[in-house]
XYZ file of C-alpha atoms in Angstrom:
396
model
C 41.909 2.738 20.169
C 41.871 5.030 23.188
C 42.111 8.037 20.859
C 38.894 7.118 19.019
C 36.323 9.363 20.637
C 32.925 10.656 19.524
C 32.981 13.677 17.231
C 30.599 15.453 14.869
C 31.690 13.214 11.989
C 31.094 9.860 13.664
C 28.453 10.677 16.250
C 25.800 13.132 14.988
C 22.667 13.458 17.144
C 20.066 10.817 16.349
C 16.924 12.374 14.876
C 13.935 10.984 12.959
C 14.135 13.985 10.608
C 17.025 12.323 8.818
C 14.624 9.639 7.585
C 13.026 12.164 5.221
C 16.342 13.378 3.874
C 17.386 9.779 3.213
C 14.016 8.903 1.643
C 14.406 11.793 -0.825
C 17.718 10.264 -1.935
C 17.064 6.524 -1.753
C 13.355 6.532 -2.655
C 13.171 9.866 -4.465
C 10.897 8.759 -7.311
C 8.728 6.488 -5.162
C 5.263 7.657 -4.148
C 5.249 9.170 -0.673
C 1.677 10.454 -0.306
C -1.632 9.812 -2.019
C -4.871 11.512 -1.040
C -8.237 11.766 -2.721
C -8.281 11.648 -6.509
C -5.738 14.320 -7.454
C -3.104 14.566 -4.727
C 0.082 12.535 -5.105
C 3.703 13.286 -4.216
C 7.049 11.504 -4.443
C 9.547 11.413 -1.597
C 11.678 13.969 -3.401
C 8.688 16.308 -3.624
C 7.678 15.725 -0.013
C 11.174 16.567 1.178
C 11.178 19.825 -0.810
C 7.713 20.780 0.440
C 8.767 20.193 4.044
C 11.917 22.266 3.532
C 9.821 25.093 2.067
C 7.473 25.118 5.056
C 10.397 24.943 7.495
C 12.025 27.841 5.653
C 8.847 29.920 5.886
C 8.501 29.182 9.589
C 12.096 30.276 10.119
C 11.444 33.521 8.211
C 8.507 34.194 10.546
C 10.836 34.031 13.531
C 9.995 30.482 14.590
C 13.059 28.702 15.918
C 14.540 26.558 18.667
C 12.346 25.939 21.715
C 9.295 27.546 20.084
C 6.152 25.423 20.120
C 4.123 25.111 16.914
C 0.733 23.417 17.172
C -1.337 21.573 14.576
C -5.090 20.946 14.610
C -5.750 18.604 11.723
C -6.865 15.100 10.698
C -4.673 12.820 8.565
C -4.197 15.001 5.495
C -1.001 15.434 3.437
C -0.336 18.751 5.216
C -0.613 17.031 8.598
C 1.916 14.425 7.508
C 4.336 17.029 6.145
C 4.171 19.086 9.330
C 5.490 16.141 11.355
C 8.794 16.899 9.619
C 8.529 20.563 8.636
C 7.927 21.965 12.134
C 10.942 20.315 13.821
C 13.047 20.982 10.691
C 12.642 24.651 11.595
C 14.026 23.821 15.036
C 10.620 24.133 16.691
C 8.759 21.689 18.928
C 5.756 19.999 17.315
C 2.467 19.909 19.224
C -0.332 17.844 17.644
C -3.786 18.616 19.043
C -6.740 16.254 19.174
C -9.347 17.432 16.649
C -12.109 16.133 18.940
C -11.371 18.660 21.692
C -13.656 21.612 22.341
C -12.511 25.212 22.000
C -11.996 25.741 25.746
C -9.690 22.741 26.077
C -7.763 23.748 22.954
C -7.219 27.228 24.426
C -6.006 25.720 27.704
C -3.442 23.558 25.912
C -2.259 26.379 23.643
C -1.815 28.646 26.653
C -0.039 25.967 28.686
C 2.531 25.147 25.987
C 2.984 28.760 24.896
C 2.268 27.934 21.271
C 3.575 30.573 18.865
C 1.747 29.351 15.758
C -1.231 27.077 15.064
C -1.873 25.271 11.764
C -5.623 24.760 11.411
C -7.448 22.412 9.060
C -10.318 24.066 7.220
C -12.945 22.031 9.052
C -11.497 22.880 12.475
C -11.311 26.619 11.818
C -14.298 27.563 13.972
C -12.899 25.768 17.030
C -9.473 27.357 16.510
C -10.867 30.875 16.130
C -13.024 30.432 19.214
C -10.073 29.095 21.212
C -7.835 31.984 20.130
C -10.519 34.466 21.205
C -10.251 33.089 24.752
C -6.523 33.897 24.945
C -4.783 37.169 25.727
C -1.780 36.173 23.631
C -3.038 33.704 20.982
C -0.773 31.988 18.464
C -0.610 33.056 14.830
C -3.223 31.084 12.907
C -2.397 29.415 9.573
C -5.274 28.176 7.428
C -4.890 24.713 5.860
C -7.263 24.175 2.920
C -8.282 20.813 1.495
C -9.021 20.822 -2.230
C -9.988 17.148 -2.170
C -12.987 17.746 0.110
C -16.178 19.574 -0.826
C -16.004 22.994 0.819
C -12.431 22.356 1.904
C -10.865 24.993 -0.331
C -13.071 27.853 0.890
C -10.827 30.616 2.272
C -13.271 33.485 1.867
C -13.391 34.276 5.585
C -9.860 33.339 6.521
C -8.510 36.917 6.328
C -10.508 37.829 9.425
C -8.608 35.471 11.713
C -5.873 33.728 9.726
C -2.677 35.524 8.839
C -1.352 32.962 6.371
C -2.382 29.856 4.448
C -0.428 26.633 4.312
C -0.134 26.890 0.531
C 1.412 30.354 0.894
C 4.077 28.991 3.243
C 4.873 26.217 0.773
C 5.111 28.643 -2.155
C 7.229 31.285 -0.439
C 9.665 28.866 1.237
C 13.193 28.098 0.100
C 13.600 24.474 -1.101
C 17.352 24.685 -0.443
C 16.771 25.620 3.203
C 19.313 24.053 5.560
C 17.069 22.487 8.150
C 17.864 23.065 11.799
C 19.512 19.979 13.195
C 19.281 19.325 16.945
C 22.247 20.459 18.988
C 21.741 17.357 21.101
C 19.711 14.241 20.475
C 18.119 14.939 23.845
C 16.575 18.170 22.497
C 12.750 18.106 22.547
C 11.057 17.395 19.210
C 7.373 16.824 20.072
C 5.019 17.831 22.870
C 1.881 15.741 23.344
C -0.961 16.028 25.811
C -2.806 13.199 27.501
C -6.562 12.944 27.015
C -7.378 14.280 30.458
C -10.199 11.780 30.989
C -9.352 11.315 34.688
C -7.778 14.705 35.446
C -6.358 17.761 33.705
C -4.341 16.966 30.535
C -0.631 16.501 31.130
C 2.148 17.452 28.734
C 4.516 14.739 27.532
C 7.797 15.739 25.864
C 9.775 13.428 23.570
C 13.348 14.020 22.415
C 14.880 13.389 18.980
C 16.654 10.263 20.227
C 13.497 8.827 21.760
C 11.436 9.258 18.583
C 14.279 7.899 16.435
C 14.588 4.749 18.547
C 10.824 4.257 18.811
C 10.407 4.599 15.032
C 13.056 1.973 14.331
C 11.762 -0.315 17.066
C 8.200 -0.132 15.695
C 9.380 -1.068 12.205
C 11.388 -4.014 13.500
C 8.673 -5.245 15.863
C 6.074 -5.250 13.051
C 8.597 -6.506 10.455
C 7.701 -3.662 8.107
C 9.479 -4.197 4.745
C 10.742 -1.602 2.281
C 8.100 0.300 0.295
C 4.999 -0.674 2.297
C 1.655 0.947 1.516
C 0.407 2.392 4.798
C -3.205 3.511 5.283
C -3.625 6.278 7.877
C -6.608 4.950 9.828
C -4.847 5.874 13.097
C -4.991 9.623 13.896
C -1.548 11.189 13.669
C -2.495 13.404 16.622
C -2.822 10.229 18.711
C 0.631 9.583 20.208
C 2.244 10.811 16.985
C 0.569 8.059 14.991
C 2.582 5.539 17.029
C 5.768 6.964 15.384
C 4.804 5.837 11.867
C 4.968 9.283 10.208
C 8.732 8.997 10.580
C 8.904 5.211 10.328
C 7.200 5.048 6.928
C 9.711 7.585 5.613
C 12.551 5.397 6.873
C 11.399 2.498 4.675
C 10.253 4.602 1.711
C 6.607 3.625 2.035
C 3.482 5.192 0.566
C 1.232 7.114 2.959
C -2.426 6.778 1.977
C -4.005 9.715 3.817
C -7.511 9.476 5.227
C -9.463 12.367 6.721
C -11.968 10.353 8.762
C -13.136 6.817 9.441
C -15.350 5.582 6.627
C -15.551 1.788 6.303
C -16.596 1.628 2.619
C -13.913 4.165 1.695
C -11.291 2.263 3.681
C -12.076 -0.961 1.833
C -11.910 0.865 -1.492
C -8.539 2.424 -0.621
C -7.178 -0.968 0.428
C -8.208 -2.384 -2.927
C -7.222 0.594 -5.093
C -3.778 1.158 -3.593
C -2.803 -2.341 -2.476
C -2.573 -1.346 1.171
C -0.240 -3.613 3.134
C -0.284 -2.009 6.583
C -2.606 0.003 8.796
C -3.046 0.662 12.505
C -6.145 1.114 14.598
C -7.662 0.576 18.010
C -9.699 -2.636 18.459
C -12.946 -0.694 18.131
C -11.857 0.508 14.676
C -11.049 -3.004 13.508
C -14.347 -4.228 14.949
C -16.239 -1.647 12.911
C -14.368 -2.673 9.780
C -14.989 -6.373 10.268
C -18.672 -5.714 10.970
C -19.123 -3.623 7.844
C -21.328 -5.040 5.112
C -18.919 -3.626 2.556
C -16.066 -5.930 3.510
C -15.944 -7.947 0.268
C -13.241 -5.785 -1.413
C -10.938 -6.715 1.456
C -10.695 -10.289 0.158
C -8.760 -9.263 -2.963
C -5.528 -8.181 -1.147
C -5.725 -11.490 0.790
C -5.952 -13.469 -2.440
C -3.032 -11.476 -3.886
C -0.852 -12.433 -0.921
C -1.717 -16.123 -1.148
C -0.896 -16.129 -4.862
C 2.682 -15.166 -3.961
C 3.122 -18.531 -2.234
C 4.972 -20.794 -4.713
C 2.789 -23.802 -3.812
C -0.531 -22.098 -4.562
C -2.187 -22.618 -7.939
C -5.608 -21.010 -7.379
C -7.195 -19.181 -4.468
C -10.530 -17.589 -3.643
C -11.466 -15.973 -0.342
C -15.034 -15.729 0.933
C -16.671 -15.010 4.274
C -17.273 -17.773 6.816
C -19.627 -17.288 9.800
C -17.879 -16.499 13.071
C -19.374 -16.527 16.572
C -17.473 -13.425 17.695
C -16.894 -11.281 14.567
C -19.915 -12.272 12.580
C -17.710 -13.464 9.725
C -14.025 -14.046 8.999
C -11.977 -14.735 5.823
C -12.003 -18.312 4.574
C -9.544 -19.244 1.807
C -10.220 -22.025 -0.685
C -6.935 -23.121 -2.234
C -5.858 -25.506 -4.982
C -2.179 -26.419 -5.014
C 0.186 -26.760 -7.929
C 0.614 -30.336 -9.221
C 3.800 -32.286 -8.606
C 4.674 -30.787 -5.220
C 7.092 -32.925 -3.220
C 5.637 -31.466 -0.050
C 2.250 -29.807 0.321
C 1.815 -26.918 2.774
C -0.577 -27.388 5.676
C -3.447 -25.119 6.613
C -1.443 -23.723 9.519
C 1.549 -22.981 7.319
C -0.506 -20.958 4.827
C -2.172 -19.040 7.649
C 1.241 -18.244 9.126
C 2.455 -17.213 5.652
C -0.368 -14.671 5.459
C 0.202 -13.483 9.023
C 3.722 -12.398 8.122
C 2.555 -10.373 5.137
C -0.678 -8.614 6.141
C -2.533 -7.115 9.093
C -3.747 -9.747 11.529
C -7.447 -9.052 11.017
C -7.088 -9.788 7.272
C -5.488 -13.208 7.774
C -7.747 -16.163 6.799
C -8.934 -18.089 9.846
C -9.671 -21.113 7.655
C -7.878 -22.636 4.658
C -9.735 -25.352 2.747
C -7.782 -27.320 0.125
C -9.528 -28.338 -3.124
C -8.300 -30.230 -6.168
C -9.880 -27.511 -8.284
C -12.021 -24.477 -7.560
C -15.555 -24.487 -9.046
C -15.752 -22.341 -12.183
C -18.247 -21.148 -14.760
C -17.962 -22.119 -18.427
C -15.892 -18.963 -18.970
C -13.413 -19.887 -16.240
C -14.643 -17.520 -13.527
C -14.519 -18.895 -9.972
C -18.057 -19.446 -8.660
C -17.730 -17.747 -5.288
C -21.414 -18.222 -4.524
C -20.731 -21.977 -4.440
C -17.782 -21.442 -2.098
C -19.881 -19.195 0.142
C -22.429 -21.977 0.518
C -19.653 -24.418 1.393
C -18.193 -21.986 3.944
C -21.618 -21.425 5.465
C -22.141 -25.173 5.860
C -18.799 -25.419 7.678
C -20.427 -23.616 10.589
C -19.024 -20.821 12.724
C -15.363 -20.474 13.600
C -14.805 -20.138 17.330
C -11.171 -19.224 17.924
C -10.931 -16.028 15.886
C -10.430 -13.854 18.970
C -6.977 -15.333 19.426
């Protein structure tokens, strides 16, 4: 046993980049990214696209210890760059899209960024920031064909040397990505917000991101093949490590450019979203939206997976704090030897959906009210829920 020591075969450096390589093999035909109405990739395709971009970066002279920055919202390109940049051996630096040009120039100068990927709608800020620098990074234009005006590259030749699509097209899909020499090698460089003083750089190593990604999945009990909606900016603390974590479990990334409550509810309904992250203010805005009705359908779908449930309908119930919260009316299957309690069904939902979607009330009925054609009369249930009065413990 004393002769069994670490070697390259049994102790390779831990890195979150391996999650993508594994996803391309294990979940190759599963959907990796959806965006807008026409953009969809599988994990096999995402892996090849990332390898192409990494290959192009390498051909441009980008390598170990070089910093590559990204100024972009949660688009497919932004997601791919979380892998592609470090796969070229470089250090990834995500920039807050809400910063002004002066602050962006300060951060680019401080980290010595060699190349900056710029989303089409952040191009003016990037160009202005580069003009403030004596040695600016190479600018790469990232178009967005799903957004009106997002594919316009007419003026990009003046300031941008390449486009993202060009790097994808010219790259080698068989590129051997640059693995870290040590798991302690830096992989990402973030900057604090600077609200109380000057922004400070924070460096994370491959091992740290690997462990954090796994820990986040375990702590949230994320299953295989989740459908994750990108309401949390990836530039914010690396999206809490979920760009890499979702690859590890072969999930689907539903990309979202900006916060739009009606759109978010539609995406949840259209794609069967199971997970999302967001600051409390984001969840407050969602719960306060008048367009929250589509949210009830994923809740009903989850309750129908409970073997004791026969019928379910979810409506809004008044709430003193949130304004309204989900209230589930449930009829149980006949002949049950043991009927679930309200608390048990609530806990069942809590394990399978985001906390804010979980019903705060479950009301059992022998049968749900229906029309002559068999459609549940939700207007009747809404009246019943309204007469129940406001819930008071929903902040817990």
